[in-house]
PDB file of C-alpha atoms and ligand atoms in Angstrom:
ATOM      1  CA  MET X   1      -8.470 -31.192  14.426  1.00  0.00           C
ATOM      2  CA  LYS X   2      -7.277 -27.940  12.904  1.00  0.00           C
ATOM      3  CA  ARG X   3      -3.751 -27.001  13.872  1.00  0.00           C
ATOM      4  CA  LEU X   4      -4.524 -23.600  15.431  1.00  0.00           C
ATOM      5  CA  GLU X   5      -7.970 -24.306  16.865  1.00  0.00           C
ATOM      6  CA  GLY X   6      -8.734 -22.000  19.814  1.00  0.00           C
ATOM      7  CA  LYS X   7      -5.627 -19.860  19.281  1.00  0.00           C
ATOM      8  CA  VAL X   8      -5.521 -16.083  18.954  1.00  0.00           C
ATOM      9  CA  ALA X   9      -2.977 -14.984  16.338  1.00  0.00           C
ATOM     10  CA  VAL X  10      -1.796 -11.442  15.644  1.00  0.00           C
ATOM     11  CA  ILE X  11      -0.007 -10.641  12.376  1.00  0.00           C
ATOM     12  CA  THR X  12       1.448  -7.198  11.781  1.00  0.00           C
ATOM     13  CA  GLY X  13       1.203  -6.031   8.171  1.00  0.00           C
ATOM     14  CA  GLY X  14      -1.345  -8.808   7.650  1.00  0.00           C
ATOM     15  CA  ASN X  15      -3.003  -7.026   4.743  1.00  0.00           C
ATOM     16  CA  SER X  16      -0.561  -7.986   2.013  1.00  0.00           C
ATOM     17  CA  GLY X  17       1.928 -10.574   0.741  1.00  0.00           C
ATOM     18  CA  ILE X  18       3.392 -12.986   3.282  1.00  0.00           C
ATOM     19  CA  GLY X  19       1.342 -11.507   6.142  1.00  0.00           C
ATOM     20  CA  LEU X  20      -1.955 -11.876   4.285  1.00  0.00           C
ATOM     21  CA  ALA X  21      -1.151 -15.416   3.097  1.00  0.00           C
ATOM     22  CA  SER X  22      -0.260 -16.356   6.694  1.00  0.00           C
ATOM     23  CA  ALA X  23      -3.425 -14.717   8.033  1.00  0.00           C
ATOM     24  CA  CYS X  24      -5.554 -16.729   5.562  1.00  0.00           C
ATOM     25  CA  MET X  25      -3.787 -19.983   6.445  1.00  0.00           C
ATOM     26  CA  PHE X  26      -3.933 -19.396  10.221  1.00  0.00           C
ATOM     27  CA  ALA X  27      -7.656 -18.599   9.957  1.00  0.00           C
ATOM     28  CA  GLN X  28      -8.291 -21.748   7.889  1.00  0.00           C
ATOM     29  CA  GLU X  29      -6.465 -23.692  10.615  1.00  0.00           C
ATOM     30  CA  GLY X  30      -8.919 -22.423  13.228  1.00  0.00           C
ATOM     31  CA  ALA X  31      -7.177 -19.362  14.673  1.00  0.00           C
ATOM     32  CA  GLN X  32      -8.922 -16.138  15.601  1.00  0.00           C
ATOM     33  CA  VAL X  33      -6.827 -13.848  13.435  1.00  0.00           C
ATOM     34  CA  VAL X  34      -6.063 -10.209  14.198  1.00  0.00           C
ATOM     35  CA  ILE X  35      -4.177  -8.225  11.583  1.00  0.00           C
ATOM     36  CA  THR X  36      -2.681  -4.770  11.764  1.00  0.00           C
ATOM     37  CA  ALA X  37      -2.066  -2.293   8.943  1.00  0.00           C
ATOM     38  CA  ARG X  38      -1.724   1.425   8.505  1.00  0.00           C
ATOM     39  CA  ARG X  39      -4.830   2.145   6.424  1.00  0.00           C
ATOM     40  CA  ARG X  40      -8.421   1.351   7.368  1.00  0.00           C
ATOM     41  CA  ASP X  41      -9.529   0.706   3.758  1.00  0.00           C
ATOM     42  CA  ILE X  42      -6.826  -1.894   3.030  1.00  0.00           C
ATOM     43  CA  LEU X  43      -7.401  -3.430   6.449  1.00  0.00           C
ATOM     44  CA  ASP X  44     -11.098  -3.847   5.626  1.00  0.00           C
ATOM     45  CA  GLN X  45     -10.332  -5.380   2.213  1.00  0.00           C
ATOM     46  CA  ALA X  46      -7.925  -7.871   3.794  1.00  0.00           C
ATOM     47  CA  ILE X  47     -10.438  -8.847   6.477  1.00  0.00           C
ATOM     48  CA  GLU X  48     -12.915  -9.695   3.706  1.00  0.00           C
ATOM     49  CA  VAL X  49     -10.307 -11.921   2.049  1.00  0.00           C
ATOM     50  CA  ILE X  50      -9.314 -13.672   5.295  1.00  0.00           C
ATOM     51  CA  GLY X  51     -12.895 -14.223   6.501  1.00  0.00           C
ATOM     52  CA  HIS X  52     -13.416 -16.528   9.534  1.00  0.00           C
ATOM     53  CA  GLY X  53     -14.191 -13.525  11.787  1.00  0.00           C
ATOM     54  CA  ALA X  54     -10.761 -11.941  11.392  1.00  0.00           C
ATOM     55  CA  ILE X  55     -10.433  -8.457  12.817  1.00  0.00           C
ATOM     56  CA  GLY X  56      -8.152  -5.539  11.992  1.00  0.00           C
ATOM     57  CA  ILE X  57      -6.456  -2.915  14.114  1.00  0.00           C
ATOM     58  CA  GLN X  58      -5.253   0.175  12.323  1.00  0.00           C
ATOM     59  CA  GLY X  59      -1.861   1.680  13.091  1.00  0.00           C
ATOM     60  CA  ASP X  60       1.799   2.096  12.318  1.00  0.00           C
ATOM     61  CA  VAL X  61       4.295  -0.382  13.819  1.00  0.00           C
ATOM     62  CA  ALA X  62       6.780   2.460  14.151  1.00  0.00           C
ATOM     63  CA  SER X  63       4.501   3.997  16.778  1.00  0.00           C
ATOM     64  CA  LEU X  64       4.663   2.917  20.411  1.00  0.00           C
ATOM     65  CA  GLU X  65       1.110   4.203  20.951  1.00  0.00           C
ATOM     66  CA  HIS X  66      -0.072   1.789  18.253  1.00  0.00           C
ATOM     67  CA  HIS X  67       1.512  -1.180  20.066  1.00  0.00           C
ATOM     68  CA  ALA X  68      -0.108  -0.052  23.324  1.00  0.00           C
ATOM     69  CA  SER X  69      -3.525   0.118  21.649  1.00  0.00           C
ATOM     70  CA  VAL X  70      -3.048  -3.330  20.047  1.00  0.00           C
ATOM     71  CA  ALA X  71      -2.269  -4.772  23.489  1.00  0.00           C
ATOM     72  CA  GLU X  72      -5.253  -3.008  25.036  1.00  0.00           C
ATOM     73  CA  GLU X  73      -7.619  -4.238  22.299  1.00  0.00           C
ATOM     74  CA  LEU X  74      -6.338  -7.823  22.602  1.00  0.00           C
ATOM     75  CA  LYS X  75      -6.757  -7.770  26.358  1.00  0.00           C
ATOM     76  CA  ARG X  76     -10.261  -6.374  26.101  1.00  0.00           C
ATOM     77  CA  ARG X  77     -11.491  -8.725  23.370  1.00  0.00           C
ATOM     78  CA  PHE X  78      -9.612 -11.958  24.013  1.00  0.00           C
ATOM     79  CA  GLY X  79      -7.739 -11.650  27.311  1.00  0.00           C
ATOM     80  CA  GLY X  80      -4.479 -12.677  25.650  1.00  0.00           C
ATOM     81  CA  LEU X  81      -2.898 -14.262  22.601  1.00  0.00           C
ATOM     82  CA  ASP X  82      -1.029 -17.369  21.475  1.00  0.00           C
ATOM     83  CA  ILE X  83       0.765 -16.348  18.263  1.00  0.00           C
ATOM     84  CA  TYR X  84       2.438 -13.056  17.416  1.00  0.00           C
ATOM     85  CA  MET X  85       3.909 -12.707  13.943  1.00  0.00           C
ATOM     86  CA  ALA X  86       5.949  -9.510  13.598  1.00  0.00           C
ATOM     87  CA  ASN X  87       5.834  -9.385   9.830  1.00  0.00           C
ATOM     88  CA  ALA X  88       5.431  -5.733   8.761  1.00  0.00           C
ATOM     89  CA  GLY X  89       8.485  -4.491   6.937  1.00  0.00           C
ATOM     90  CA  VAL X  90       9.776  -2.080   4.319  1.00  0.00           C
ATOM     91  CA  ILE X  91      12.774  -1.955   2.020  1.00  0.00           C
ATOM     92  CA  THR X  92      14.556   0.845   0.196  1.00  0.00           C
ATOM     93  CA  LEU X  93      17.522  -0.138  -1.921  1.00  0.00           C
ATOM     94  CA  GLN X  94      20.292   2.449  -1.947  1.00  0.00           C
ATOM     95  CA  PRO X  95      24.071   2.534  -2.081  1.00  0.00           C
ATOM     96  CA  THR X  96      25.408   3.563   1.332  1.00  0.00           C
ATOM     97  CA  ALA X  97      26.688   6.903   0.008  1.00  0.00           C
ATOM     98  CA  GLU X  98      23.133   7.972  -0.821  1.00  0.00           C
ATOM     99  CA  VAL X  99      21.450   7.004   2.463  1.00  0.00           C
ATOM    100  CA  THR X 100      20.119   9.945   4.476  1.00  0.00           C
ATOM    101  CA  PRO X 101      19.407   9.768   8.224  1.00  0.00           C
ATOM    102  CA  GLU X 102      15.695   9.875   7.295  1.00  0.00           C
ATOM    103  CA  ASP X 103      16.060   6.820   5.002  1.00  0.00           C
ATOM    104  CA  TYR X 104      17.946   4.996   7.728  1.00  0.00           C
ATOM    105  CA  ASP X 105      15.406   5.828  10.443  1.00  0.00           C
ATOM    106  CA  ALA X 106      12.450   4.904   8.234  1.00  0.00           C
ATOM    107  CA  GLN X 107      13.704   1.320   7.767  1.00  0.00           C
ATOM    108  CA  PHE X 108      14.973   0.815  11.306  1.00  0.00           C
ATOM    109  CA  ASN X 109      11.824   2.317  12.868  1.00  0.00           C
ATOM    110  CA  ILE X 110       9.602  -0.183  11.081  1.00  0.00           C
ATOM    111  CA  ASN X 111      11.796  -3.267  10.632  1.00  0.00           C
ATOM    112  CA  THR X 112      13.652  -3.215  13.949  1.00  0.00           C
ATOM    113  CA  ARG X 113      12.166  -0.837  16.522  1.00  0.00           C
ATOM    114  CA  GLY X 114       8.649  -1.846  15.431  1.00  0.00           C
ATOM    115  CA  VAL X 115       9.442  -5.508  16.108  1.00  0.00           C
ATOM    116  CA  PHE X 116      11.140  -4.817  19.439  1.00  0.00           C
ATOM    117  CA  PHE X 117       8.391  -2.659  20.927  1.00  0.00           C
ATOM    118  CA  GLY X 118       5.636  -4.762  19.413  1.00  0.00           C
ATOM    119  CA  VAL X 119       6.911  -7.813  21.259  1.00  0.00           C
ATOM    120  CA  GLN X 120       7.604  -5.810  24.403  1.00  0.00           C
ATOM    121  CA  SER X 121       4.022  -4.587  24.579  1.00  0.00           C
ATOM    122  CA  ILE X 122       2.251  -7.885  23.869  1.00  0.00           C
ATOM    123  CA  ALA X 123       4.634 -10.127  25.886  1.00  0.00           C
ATOM    124  CA  PRO X 124       2.647  -9.780  29.150  1.00  0.00           C
ATOM    125  CA  LEU X 125      -0.478 -10.973  27.301  1.00  0.00           C
ATOM    126  CA  LEU X 126       1.062 -14.067  25.729  1.00  0.00           C
ATOM    127  CA  HIS X 127      -0.295 -17.324  27.056  1.00  0.00           C
ATOM    128  CA  ASP X 128       2.113 -20.020  28.200  1.00  0.00           C
ATOM    129  CA  ASN X 129       3.413 -22.060  25.221  1.00  0.00           C
ATOM    130  CA  ALA X 130       2.802 -19.150  22.857  1.00  0.00           C
ATOM    131  CA  SER X 131       4.788 -18.782  19.638  1.00  0.00           C
ATOM    132  CA  ILE X 132       6.454 -15.593  18.440  1.00  0.00           C
ATOM    133  CA  ILE X 133       7.516 -15.450  14.785  1.00  0.00           C
ATOM    134  CA  LEU X 134       9.746 -12.619  13.629  1.00  0.00           C
ATOM    135  CA  THR X 135      10.063 -12.040   9.885  1.00  0.00           C
ATOM    136  CA  SER X 136      13.628 -11.245   8.927  1.00  0.00           C
ATOM    137  CA  SER X 137      15.202 -11.594   5.478  1.00  0.00           C
ATOM    138  CA  LEU X 138      17.792 -13.435   3.481  1.00  0.00           C
ATOM    139  CA  ALA X 139      19.502 -10.023   3.319  1.00  0.00           C
ATOM    140  CA  ALA X 140      20.467 -10.424   6.986  1.00  0.00           C
ATOM    141  CA  THR X 141      22.848 -13.247   6.024  1.00  0.00           C
ATOM    142  CA  LYS X 142      23.667 -12.752   2.347  1.00  0.00           C
ATOM    143  CA  VAL X 143      25.276  -9.589   0.980  1.00  0.00           C
ATOM    144  CA  LEU X 144      23.218  -8.049  -1.820  1.00  0.00           C
ATOM    145  CA  ASP X 145      23.769  -4.761  -3.670  1.00  0.00           C
ATOM    146  CA  GLY X 146      22.179  -1.702  -2.087  1.00  0.00           C
ATOM    147  CA  HIS X 147      20.903  -3.623   0.928  1.00  0.00           C
ATOM    148  CA  ALA X 148      23.163  -2.290   3.732  1.00  0.00           C
ATOM    149  CA  VAL X 149      20.492  -0.446   5.736  1.00  0.00           C
ATOM    150  CA  TYR X 150      17.745  -3.020   5.145  1.00  0.00           C
ATOM    151  CA  ALA X 151      20.169  -5.858   5.975  1.00  0.00           C
ATOM    152  CA  GLY X 152      21.230  -4.097   9.172  1.00  0.00           C
ATOM    153  CA  SER X 153      17.622  -3.514  10.190  1.00  0.00           C
ATOM    154  CA  LYS X 154      16.839  -7.207   9.694  1.00  0.00           C
ATOM    155  CA  ALA X 155      20.073  -8.604  11.184  1.00  0.00           C
ATOM    156  CA  ALA X 156      18.980  -7.461  14.649  1.00  0.00           C
ATOM    157  CA  ILE X 157      15.935  -9.726  14.436  1.00  0.00           C
ATOM    158  CA  ALA X 158      17.791 -12.993  14.978  1.00  0.00           C
ATOM    159  CA  ALA X 159      19.504 -11.522  18.056  1.00  0.00           C
ATOM    160  CA  PHE X 160      16.131 -10.407  19.441  1.00  0.00           C
ATOM    161  CA  ALA X 161      14.749 -13.915  18.881  1.00  0.00           C
ATOM    162  CA  ARG X 162      17.597 -15.665  20.668  1.00  0.00           C
ATOM    163  CA  ASN X 163      17.439 -13.289  23.640  1.00  0.00           C
ATOM    164  CA  TRP X 164      13.671 -13.489  23.947  1.00  0.00           C
ATOM    165  CA  ALA X 165      13.666 -17.280  23.608  1.00  0.00           C
ATOM    166  CA  LEU X 166      15.691 -17.387  26.844  1.00  0.00           C
ATOM    167  CA  GLU X 167      13.932 -14.476  28.560  1.00  0.00           C
ATOM    168  CA  LEU X 168      10.524 -16.096  28.022  1.00  0.00           C
ATOM    169  CA  ARG X 169      11.546 -19.676  28.733  1.00  0.00           C
ATOM    170  CA  ALA X 170       9.781 -19.842  32.104  1.00  0.00           C
ATOM    171  CA  ARG X 171       6.460 -19.481  30.266  1.00  0.00           C
ATOM    172  CA  ARG X 172       7.547 -21.962  27.556  1.00  0.00           C
ATOM    173  CA  ILE X 173       7.117 -19.272  24.920  1.00  0.00           C
ATOM    174  CA  ARG X 174       9.067 -20.012  21.743  1.00  0.00           C
ATOM    175  CA  VAL X 175      10.598 -17.327  19.539  1.00  0.00           C
ATOM    176  CA  ASN X 176      11.723 -18.141  16.007  1.00  0.00           C
ATOM    177  CA  VAL X 177      12.721 -16.220  12.905  1.00  0.00           C
ATOM    178  CA  LEU X 178      11.205 -16.709   9.475  1.00  0.00           C
ATOM    179  CA  SER X 179      13.781 -15.642   6.914  1.00  0.00           C
ATOM    180  CA  PRO X 180      12.349 -15.327   3.408  1.00  0.00           C
ATOM    181  CA  GLY X 181      14.371 -15.159   0.232  1.00  0.00           C
ATOM    182  CA  PRO X 182      12.869 -13.272  -2.722  1.00  0.00           C
ATOM    183  CA  VAL X 183       9.115 -13.746  -2.758  1.00  0.00           C
ATOM    184  CA  ASP X 184       6.904 -12.222  -5.428  1.00  0.00           C
ATOM    185  CA  THR X 185       4.852  -9.813  -3.291  1.00  0.00           C
ATOM    186  CA  ALA X 186       4.063  -6.099  -3.347  1.00  0.00           C
ATOM    187  CA  ILE X 187       7.427  -5.353  -1.703  1.00  0.00           C
ATOM    188  CA  ILE X 188       9.205  -6.216  -4.990  1.00  0.00           C
ATOM    189  CA  GLY X 189       7.313  -3.356  -6.631  1.00  0.00           C
ATOM    190  CA  LYS X 190       8.689  -1.002  -3.975  1.00  0.00           C
ATOM    191  CA  LEU X 191      12.328  -1.658  -4.873  1.00  0.00           C
ATOM    192  CA  GLY X 192      12.378   1.243  -7.314  1.00  0.00           C
ATOM    193  CA  ILE X 193      12.493  -1.056 -10.360  1.00  0.00           C
ATOM    194  CA  SER X 194      10.367   0.150 -13.270  1.00  0.00           C
ATOM    195  CA  ASP X 195       7.687  -2.098 -14.779  1.00  0.00           C
ATOM    196  CA  GLU X 196       9.847  -2.254 -17.896  1.00  0.00           C
ATOM    197  CA  HIS X 197      12.823  -3.680 -15.965  1.00  0.00           C
ATOM    198  CA  ARG X 198      10.782  -5.918 -13.648  1.00  0.00           C
ATOM    199  CA  PRO X 199      10.943  -9.084 -15.838  1.00  0.00           C
ATOM    200  CA  ASP X 200      14.753  -8.727 -16.143  1.00  0.00           C
ATOM    201  CA  PHE X 201      15.046  -8.195 -12.401  1.00  0.00           C
ATOM    202  CA  LEU X 202      12.897 -11.245 -11.612  1.00  0.00           C
ATOM    203  CA  LYS X 203      14.959 -13.351 -14.075  1.00  0.00           C
ATOM    204  CA  LEU X 204      18.197 -12.149 -12.446  1.00  0.00           C
ATOM    205  CA  MET X 205      16.880 -13.075  -8.992  1.00  0.00           C
ATOM    206  CA  SER X 206      15.617 -16.466 -10.206  1.00  0.00           C
ATOM    207  CA  ASP X 207      19.051 -17.282 -11.645  1.00  0.00           C
ATOM    208  CA  MET X 208      20.580 -16.640  -8.194  1.00  0.00           C
ATOM    209  CA  ILE X 209      18.203 -19.072  -6.470  1.00  0.00           C
ATOM    210  CA  PRO X 210      19.004 -22.796  -6.558  1.00  0.00           C
ATOM    211  CA  ALA X 211      15.238 -23.458  -6.808  1.00  0.00           C
ATOM    212  CA  GLY X 212      15.329 -21.464 -10.082  1.00  0.00           C
ATOM    213  CA  ARG X 213      12.402 -19.240  -9.111  1.00  0.00           C
ATOM    214  CA  LEU X 214      11.112 -16.778  -6.572  1.00  0.00           C
ATOM    215  CA  GLY X 215       9.096 -17.989  -3.634  1.00  0.00           C
ATOM    216  CA  ASP X 216       5.371 -17.765  -3.295  1.00  0.00           C
ATOM    217  CA  ALA X 217       3.705 -16.041  -0.308  1.00  0.00           C
ATOM    218  CA  GLU X 218       1.845 -19.272   0.432  1.00  0.00           C
ATOM    219  CA  GLU X 219       5.110 -21.179   0.784  1.00  0.00           C
ATOM    220  CA  LEU X 220       6.159 -18.669   3.423  1.00  0.00           C
ATOM    221  CA  ALA X 221       2.767 -18.954   5.103  1.00  0.00           C
ATOM    222  CA  ARG X 222       3.209 -22.722   5.345  1.00  0.00           C
ATOM    223  CA  ALA X 223       6.550 -22.203   7.095  1.00  0.00           C
ATOM    224  CA  ALA X 224       4.941 -19.622   9.407  1.00  0.00           C
ATOM    225  CA  LEU X 225       2.177 -22.110  10.205  1.00  0.00           C
ATOM    226  CA  PHE X 226       4.818 -24.682  11.091  1.00  0.00           C
ATOM    227  CA  LEU X 227       6.483 -22.230  13.501  1.00  0.00           C
ATOM    228  CA  ALA X 228       3.117 -21.135  14.931  1.00  0.00           C
ATOM    229  CA  SER X 229       1.815 -24.637  15.608  1.00  0.00           C
ATOM    230  CA  THR X 230       2.885 -27.461  17.882  1.00  0.00           C
ATOM    231  CA  ASP X 231       4.456 -29.124  14.804  1.00  0.00           C
ATOM    232  CA  SER X 232       7.520 -27.091  15.823  1.00  0.00           C
ATOM    233  CA  ALA X 233       7.050 -27.544  19.595  1.00  0.00           C
ATOM    234  CA  PHE X 234      10.729 -28.509  20.156  1.00  0.00           C
ATOM    235  CA  ILE X 235      12.136 -25.730  17.958  1.00  0.00           C
ATOM    236  CA  ASN X 236      13.181 -22.476  19.608  1.00  0.00           C
ATOM    237  CA  GLY X 237      15.488 -19.582  18.738  1.00  0.00           C
ATOM    238  CA  ILE X 238      16.130 -20.697  15.152  1.00  0.00           C
ATOM    239  CA  GLU X 239      16.230 -18.832  11.886  1.00  0.00           C
ATOM    240  CA  LEU X 240      14.214 -20.773   9.321  1.00  0.00           C
ATOM    241  CA  HIS X 241      15.498 -19.929   5.834  1.00  0.00           C
ATOM    242  CA  VAL X 242      12.702 -20.222   3.297  1.00  0.00           C
ATOM    243  CA  ASP X 243      14.622 -19.053   0.271  1.00  0.00           C
ATOM    244  CA  GLY X 244      14.899 -21.872  -2.268  1.00  0.00           C
ATOM    245  CA  GLY X 245      18.519 -22.306  -1.129  1.00  0.00           C
ATOM    246  CA  MET X 246      19.612 -18.758  -2.010  1.00  0.00           C
ATOM    247  CA  SER X 247      21.454 -18.260   1.289  1.00  0.00           C
ATOM    248  CA  LEU X 248      23.816 -21.127   0.371  1.00  0.00           C
ATOM    249  CA  GLY X 249      25.922 -19.388  -2.207  1.00  0.00           C
TER     250      GLY X 249
HETATM  251  P1  NAD G   1       4.401  -6.569   1.422  1.00  0.00           P
HETATM  252  O1  NAD G   1       4.829  -5.214   0.995  1.00  0.00           O
HETATM  253  O2  NAD G   1       3.354  -7.268   0.657  1.00  0.00           O
HETATM  254  O3  NAD G   1       4.019  -6.589   2.963  1.00  0.00           O
HETATM  255  C1  NAD G   1       4.611  -5.731   3.909  1.00  0.00           C
HETATM  256  C2  NAD G   1       3.555  -5.411   4.936  1.00  0.00           C
HETATM  257  O4  NAD G   1       4.083  -4.549   5.926  1.00  0.00           O
HETATM  258  C3  NAD G   1       2.363  -4.681   4.285  1.00  0.00           C
HETATM  259  O5  NAD G   1       1.197  -5.256   4.799  1.00  0.00           O
HETATM  260  C4  NAD G   1       2.518  -3.265   4.778  1.00  0.00           C
HETATM  261  O6  NAD G   1       1.279  -2.594   4.872  1.00  0.00           O
HETATM  262  C5  NAD G   1       3.144  -3.514   6.150  1.00  0.00           C
HETATM  263  N1  NAD G   1       3.802  -2.340   6.676  1.00  0.00           N
HETATM  264  C6  NAD G   1       4.855  -1.662   6.162  1.00  0.00           C
HETATM  265  N2  NAD G   1       5.154  -0.626   6.950  1.00  0.00           N
HETATM  266  C7  NAD G   1       4.292  -0.639   7.985  1.00  0.00           C
HETATM  267  C8  NAD G   1       4.104   0.164   9.132  1.00  0.00           C
HETATM  268  N3  NAD G   1       4.871   1.236   9.361  1.00  0.00           N
HETATM  269  N4  NAD G   1       3.122  -0.170  10.003  1.00  0.00           N
HETATM  270  C9  NAD G   1       2.308  -1.228   9.777  1.00  0.00           C
HETATM  271  N5  NAD G   1       2.447  -2.031   8.703  1.00  0.00           N
HETATM  272  C10 NAD G   1       3.419  -1.727   7.825  1.00  0.00           C
HETATM  273  O7  NAD G   1       5.737  -7.458   1.403  1.00  0.00           O
HETATM  274  P2  NAD G   1       6.036  -8.928   1.957  1.00  0.00           P
HETATM  275  O8  NAD G   1       6.997  -9.505   1.002  1.00  0.00           O
HETATM  276  O9  NAD G   1       4.817  -9.665   2.283  1.00  0.00           O
HETATM  277  O10 NAD G   1       6.843  -8.573   3.296  1.00  0.00           O
HETATM  278  C11 NAD G   1       6.580  -9.173   4.547  1.00  0.00           C
HETATM  279  C12 NAD G   1       7.868  -9.259   5.346  1.00  0.00           C
HETATM  280  O11 NAD G   1       8.767 -10.150   4.672  1.00  0.00           O
HETATM  281  C13 NAD G   1       8.603  -7.929   5.484  1.00  0.00           C
HETATM  282  O12 NAD G   1       9.106  -7.820   6.805  1.00  0.00           O
HETATM  283  C14 NAD G   1       9.742  -8.056   4.481  1.00  0.00           C
HETATM  284  O13 NAD G   1      10.848  -7.265   4.843  1.00  0.00           O
HETATM  285  C15 NAD G   1      10.030  -9.547   4.571  1.00  0.00           C
HETATM  286  N6  NAD G   1      10.727 -10.088   3.409  1.00  0.00           N
HETATM  287  C16 NAD G   1      10.145 -10.092   2.181  1.00  0.00           C
HETATM  288  C17 NAD G   1      10.853 -10.613   1.101  1.00  0.00           C
HETATM  289  C18 NAD G   1      10.280 -10.629  -0.293  1.00  0.00           C
HETATM  290  O14 NAD G   1      11.033 -10.861  -1.249  1.00  0.00           O
HETATM  291  N7  NAD G   1       8.998 -10.448  -0.483  1.00  0.00           N
HETATM  292  C19 NAD G   1      12.148 -11.121   1.284  1.00  0.00           C
HETATM  293  C20 NAD G   1      12.697 -11.095   2.552  1.00  0.00           C
HETATM  294  C21 NAD G   1      11.994 -10.571   3.610  1.00  0.00           C
END
């Protein structure tokens, strides 16, 4: 029996990196996968890759209207859902002195507010025993240069998870955090590092990771699958560090 047979799983930002790898794995494990992304064309490409009847809903997680339309669409098509993975996220590395209110709002609106209101809007539709997975970051626990705003936007996630795990206990809904270390996805290309300096940057990161390398999106997807499935049925409110040991030192 597949591990997510008969389950409806929603993954925000499911068109790329960790979200796409998780969407593919959840679909292979029998879930009806629904992904969200901002652009219709990339949504359509991702749906092709995921296969298994996956569907896409276009929109921006920073928008409350988008979350309302996701909830409406889920209710109409499936009646409810079993897995919600709040995965969409952005990063801009900047020293604090250079951060503008616009930079600050852009990261918090997507990484923090987007997670909060996404969960708020789908919570009434979650079936009993559902699993919520919130993607945070190693940066929420380990201090890294230029990460103050991003780290702050992700640090709230663990607090949300712990509060929601108790708020939703009557329905046996579990809420856990997936906390990736550096993973070689598109987000690395958005750090403002030129192609020329990318190999040096990746080497520097690898040297900081006890595993001696960056993570792979599939390794994160496997951890997400664990949190989504009954394999983790007695685990609630935790932060699962999938970072090759980088948070240790
Ligand atoms: P990625 O850039 O491949 O994926 C990010 C996804 O978020 C994309 O699908 C993107 O379209 C989506 N997204 C961004 N803004 C959005 C918005 N406003 N509305 C809807 N979707 C939006 O990068 P990834 O590495 O797969 O990142 C996934 C999550 O993992 C993010 O939350 C990121 O912060 C977190 N993370 C990544 C790493 C890493 O090293 N890759 C490390 C720690 C945490």
